[in-house]
mmCIF file of C-alpha atoms in Angstrom:
data_model
loop_
_atom_site.group_PDB
_atom_site.id
_atom_site.type_symbol
_atom_site.label_atom_id
_atom_site.label_comp_id
_atom_site.label_asym_id
_atom_site.label_seq_id
_atom_site.Cartn_x
_atom_site.Cartn_y
_atom_site.Cartn_z
ATOM 1 C CA MET A 18 14.852 18.361 -11.010
ATOM 2 C CA VAL A 19 11.112 18.550 -12.683
ATOM 3 C CA THR A 20 8.054 20.574 -11.792
ATOM 4 C CA ILE A 21 5.031 18.815 -10.787
ATOM 5 C CA VAL A 22 1.383 19.616 -9.900
ATOM 6 C CA ILE A 23 -0.104 17.793 -6.909
ATOM 7 C CA ASP A 24 -3.326 19.299 -5.907
ATOM 8 C CA GLY A 25 -3.366 22.545 -7.608
ATOM 9 C CA LYS A 26 0.361 23.161 -5.760
ATOM 10 C CA LYS A 27 3.324 23.680 -8.451
ATOM 11 C CA LEU A 28 6.099 21.331 -6.586
ATOM 12 C CA LYS A 29 9.853 20.776 -7.662
ATOM 13 C CA ALA A 30 11.020 17.335 -7.089
ATOM 14 C CA LYS A 31 13.959 14.995 -7.920
ATOM 15 C CA ASP A 32 13.879 12.692 -11.152
ATOM 16 C CA GLU A 33 14.071 9.455 -9.194
ATOM 17 C CA ASP A 34 10.983 10.771 -6.933
ATOM 18 C CA THR A 35 7.713 8.352 -6.938
ATOM 19 C CA ILE A 36 4.597 10.502 -6.614
ATOM 20 C CA LEU A 37 4.431 9.542 -2.874
ATOM 21 C CA ASP A 38 7.958 10.792 -2.328
ATOM 22 C CA VAL A 39 6.801 14.302 -3.443
ATOM 23 C CA ALA A 40 3.836 14.414 -1.439
ATOM 24 C CA ARG A 41 5.260 13.527 1.680
ATOM 25 C CA ASP A 42 7.984 15.852 1.310
ATOM 26 C CA ASN A 43 5.171 18.502 1.321
ATOM 27 C CA ASN A 44 3.034 17.920 3.860
ATOM 28 C CA ILE A 45 -0.146 16.205 1.348
ATOM 29 C CA TYR A 46 -1.356 12.935 3.298
ATOM 30 C CA ILE A 47 -1.542 10.067 0.704
ATOM 31 C CA PRO A 48 -2.592 6.796 2.866
ATOM 32 C CA THR A 49 -0.524 3.613 3.053
ATOM 33 C CA LEU A 50 -0.254 0.502 4.535
ATOM 34 C CA CYS A 51 2.783 -1.288 2.490
ATOM 35 C CA VAL A 52 5.144 1.642 2.296
ATOM 36 C CA ASN A 53 8.616 1.270 4.421
ATOM 37 C CA ASP A 54 11.898 3.510 3.701
ATOM 38 C CA ALA A 55 13.542 0.374 4.393
ATOM 39 C CA LEU A 56 12.216 -1.353 1.785
ATOM 40 C CA GLU A 57 11.652 -0.990 -2.148
ATOM 41 C CA PRO A 58 8.287 0.141 -3.273
ATOM 42 C CA TYR A 59 6.030 -2.885 -4.113
ATOM 43 C CA GLY A 60 2.030 -1.117 -4.140
ATOM 44 C CA ALA A 61 0.626 -3.977 -2.669
ATOM 45 C CA CYS A 62 -1.797 -2.163 -0.278
ATOM 46 C CA ARG A 63 -3.113 0.322 -3.064
ATOM 47 C CA LEU A 64 -4.481 2.628 -0.786
ATOM 48 C CA CYS A 65 -1.886 5.072 -2.293
ATOM 49 C CA VAL A 66 -3.912 5.345 -5.414
ATOM 50 C CA VAL A 67 -3.903 8.693 -7.389
ATOM 51 C CA GLU A 68 -5.154 10.288 -10.074
ATOM 52 C CA ILE A 69 -2.823 11.886 -12.970
ATOM 53 C CA SER A 70 -2.961 13.594 -16.189
ATOM 54 C CA ARG A 71 -0.500 13.818 -18.612
ATOM 55 C CA LYS A 72 -0.810 14.836 -22.307
ATOM 56 C CA GLY A 73 -4.744 14.941 -21.719
ATOM 57 C CA ARG A 74 -5.022 11.209 -20.218
ATOM 58 C CA ILE A 75 -6.295 10.669 -16.725
ATOM 59 C CA LYS A 76 -5.981 7.623 -15.509
ATOM 60 C CA LEU A 77 -4.889 5.634 -11.443
ATOM 61 C CA VAL A 78 -2.233 5.218 -10.210
ATOM 62 C CA ALA A 79 -0.369 3.874 -7.361
ATOM 63 C CA SER A 80 2.012 6.955 -6.038
ATOM 64 C CA CYS A 81 4.488 4.704 -4.078
ATOM 65 C CA LEU A 82 5.523 3.479 -7.280
ATOM 66 C CA TYR A 83 4.838 5.821 -10.204
ATOM 67 C CA PRO A 84 7.930 8.021 -10.916
ATOM 68 C CA VAL A 85 7.313 11.726 -11.196
ATOM 69 C CA GLN A 86 7.418 13.283 -15.237
ATOM 70 C CA GLU A 87 7.885 16.857 -15.917
ATOM 71 C CA GLY A 88 4.479 18.495 -16.040
ATOM 72 C CA LEU A 89 2.595 15.618 -14.512
ATOM 73 C CA GLU A 90 -0.830 16.647 -12.409
ATOM 74 C CA VAL A 91 -2.049 14.683 -9.678
ATOM 75 C CA LYS A 92 -5.162 15.025 -7.239
ATOM 76 C CA THR A 93 -4.701 12.607 -4.438
ATOM 77 C CA ASP A 94 -8.484 13.621 -3.159
ATOM 78 C CA SER A 95 -10.938 13.755 -5.924
ATOM 79 C CA ASP A 96 -14.247 12.036 -5.597
ATOM 80 C CA ARG A 97 -12.747 8.937 -7.709
ATOM 81 C CA ILE A 98 -9.945 8.621 -5.629
ATOM 82 C CA ARG A 99 -12.082 8.496 -2.271
ATOM 83 C CA ASN A 100 -14.448 6.032 -4.084
ATOM 84 C CA VAL A 101 -11.273 3.998 -4.873
ATOM 85 C CA ARG A 102 -9.696 3.881 -1.721
ATOM 86 C CA GLN A 103 -13.107 3.535 0.008
ATOM 87 C CA MET A 104 -13.306 0.284 -2.059
ATOM 88 C CA ILE A 105 -10.327 -1.231 -0.693
ATOM 89 C CA MET A 106 -10.757 -0.195 2.497
ATOM 90 C CA GLU A 107 -13.876 -2.149 2.802
ATOM 91 C CA LEU A 108 -12.090 -5.127 0.939
ATOM 92 C CA LEU A 109 -9.599 -5.027 3.953
ATOM 93 C CA LEU A 110 -12.215 -5.029 6.476
ATOM 94 C CA ALA A 111 -13.947 -7.967 5.267
ATOM 95 C CA ARG A 112 -10.701 -9.373 5.044
ATOM 96 C CA CYS A 113 -9.361 -8.211 8.419
ATOM 97 C CA PRO A 114 -12.415 -7.167 10.528
ATOM 98 C CA GLN A 115 -10.835 -6.686 13.803
ATOM 99 C CA ASP A 116 -7.938 -5.200 13.459
ATOM 100 C CA LYS A 117 -7.234 -1.921 15.013
ATOM 101 C CA GLU A 118 -5.156 -0.834 12.328
ATOM 102 C CA VAL A 119 -7.479 -1.227 10.004
ATOM 103 C CA ARG A 120 -10.524 0.269 11.544
ATOM 104 C CA ALA A 121 -8.728 3.128 12.372
ATOM 105 C CA LEU A 122 -7.512 3.933 8.434
ATOM 106 C CA ALA A 123 -10.878 2.572 7.418
ATOM 107 C CA GLU A 124 -12.701 5.265 9.721
ATOM 108 C CA LYS A 125 -9.853 8.018 8.564
ATOM 109 C CA LEU A 126 -11.112 7.022 5.031
ATOM 110 C CA GLY A 127 -15.128 7.607 6.050
ATOM 111 C CA VAL A 128 -15.926 3.515 6.064
ATOM 112 C CA THR A 129 -17.043 1.958 9.413
ATOM 113 C CA ARG A 130 -18.482 -1.241 7.504
ATOM 114 C CA THR A 131 -17.743 -3.793 4.684
ATOM 115 C CA ARG A 132 -20.514 -5.122 2.453
ATOM 116 C CA PHE A 133 -18.380 -7.884 1.984
ATOM 117 C CA LYS A 134 -18.364 -11.298 3.215
ATOM 118 C CA ILE A 135 -15.962 -11.134 6.477
ATOM 119 C CA GLU A 136 -13.392 -13.953 5.668
ATOM 120 C CA ASP A 137 -11.990 -14.713 9.366
ATOM 121 C CA GLU A 138 -12.676 -12.632 12.574
ATOM 122 C CA GLU A 139 -9.474 -13.567 13.942
ATOM 123 C CA ASN A 140 -6.905 -12.749 10.684
ATOM 124 C CA HIS A 141 -4.813 -9.686 11.117
ATOM 125 C CA CYS A 142 -2.377 -9.979 7.584
ATOM 126 C CA VAL A 143 -3.347 -7.209 5.343
ATOM 127 C CA LEU A 144 -1.108 -9.549 2.747
ATOM 128 C CA CYS A 145 1.118 -5.979 2.539
ATOM 129 C CA ALA A 146 4.459 -8.352 1.684
ATOM 130 C CA MET A 147 6.673 -6.037 4.431
ATOM 131 C CA CYS A 148 7.181 -9.397 6.148
ATOM 132 C CA THR A 149 8.585 -11.200 3.476
ATOM 133 C CA ARG A 150 10.390 -8.329 1.520
ATOM 134 C CA VAL A 151 12.222 -7.193 4.782
ATOM 135 C CA CYS A 152 13.024 -11.055 5.300
ATOM 136 C CA LYS A 153 14.711 -10.771 1.470
ATOM 137 C CA GLU A 154 15.895 -7.378 0.770
ATOM 138 C CA VAL A 155 17.565 -6.417 4.641
ATOM 139 C CA VAL A 156 17.807 -9.578 6.396
ATOM 140 C CA GLY A 157 18.890 -11.652 2.977
ATOM 141 C CA ARG A 158 17.080 -14.671 4.186
ATOM 142 C CA SER A 159 13.709 -15.530 2.304
ATOM 143 C CA ALA A 160 12.566 -17.423 4.530
ATOM 144 C CA ILE A 161 9.012 -16.377 4.266
ATOM 145 C CA SER A 162 7.173 -15.574 1.345
ATOM 146 C CA LEU A 163 3.689 -15.471 -0.078
ATOM 147 C CA VAL A 164 2.288 -18.281 -1.354
ATOM 148 C CA ASN A 165 -0.918 -19.391 -3.330
ATOM 149 C CA ARG A 166 -3.268 -16.623 -5.222
ATOM 150 C CA GLY A 167 -6.810 -15.148 -4.648
ATOM 151 C CA THR A 168 -8.329 -15.740 -1.734
ATOM 152 C CA LYS A 169 -6.156 -18.653 -0.453
ATOM 153 C CA ARG A 170 -2.642 -16.385 -0.520
ATOM 154 C CA GLU A 171 -1.160 -16.276 2.521
ATOM 155 C CA VAL A 172 2.701 -15.494 4.295
ATOM 156 C CA ALA A 173 4.312 -19.183 4.823
ATOM 157 C CA MET A 174 7.289 -20.566 4.252
ATOM 158 C CA PRO A 175 8.310 -21.417 0.905
ATOM 159 C CA PHE A 176 6.363 -24.804 -0.256
ATOM 160 C CA TYR A 177 5.202 -25.096 3.312
ATOM 161 C CA ASP A 178 8.515 -26.541 4.464
ATOM 162 C CA ASN A 179 10.130 -26.194 7.298
ATOM 163 C CA THR A 180 13.349 -23.915 6.253
ATOM 164 C CA ASP A 181 15.977 -23.511 8.552
ATOM 165 C CA ALA A 182 16.759 -20.106 6.925
ATOM 166 C CA CYS A 183 14.759 -17.983 9.465
ATOM 167 C CA ILE A 184 16.977 -16.740 11.927
ATOM 168 C CA ALA A 185 14.592 -15.583 14.146
ATOM 169 C CA CYS A 186 15.765 -11.616 13.940
ATOM 170 C CA GLY A 187 12.229 -10.268 14.049
ATOM 171 C CA SER A 188 12.367 -7.855 11.589
ATOM 172 C CA CYS A 189 8.649 -9.558 10.385
ATOM 173 C CA ALA A 190 7.213 -8.797 13.288
ATOM 174 C CA TYR A 191 9.027 -5.508 13.708
ATOM 175 C CA ILE A 192 7.752 -3.923 10.144
ATOM 176 C CA CYS A 193 4.391 -5.743 10.039
ATOM 177 C CA PRO A 194 1.653 -2.780 10.126
ATOM 178 C CA THR A 195 -0.581 -4.423 12.033
ATOM 179 C CA SER A 196 1.409 -6.449 14.201
ATOM 180 C CA ALA A 197 -0.004 -9.732 12.281
#
């Protein structure tokens, strides 16, 4: 067991826990779009960003990936964190402007519109990779994956090839946080 401090509260944590695990266990809200207990942490959405301080160094980390350490101090709701999360939400709104889940989370984080160019009015995929991860990690098939880079990134069958790897289990649709 280790002791960490989150938002001024001293908390006990298991050595294998992440900051997000400890926060959730103690009813401390950290927003996420790409976290599911059935999947390994991935850190795609970056909404779970927190500010950590250890040995005099302050930095931003994804709380879903960052393991707890003795003496770690965490801030989940500073001005810096709010600004970063709002920027991420603006980018997600530009990607998925009509998605109700994205809009609801944006509103909760104080974002009502985006200053960025709208990519596709009908897009609902936030590129969290939960569909590809459940296919690989839980179903064991890898029938879909993230392809391309940058603004061209999308979910597709590997090499856009019609593959027989898909068993039509529906896990990808079920786990999607935006029902894309």
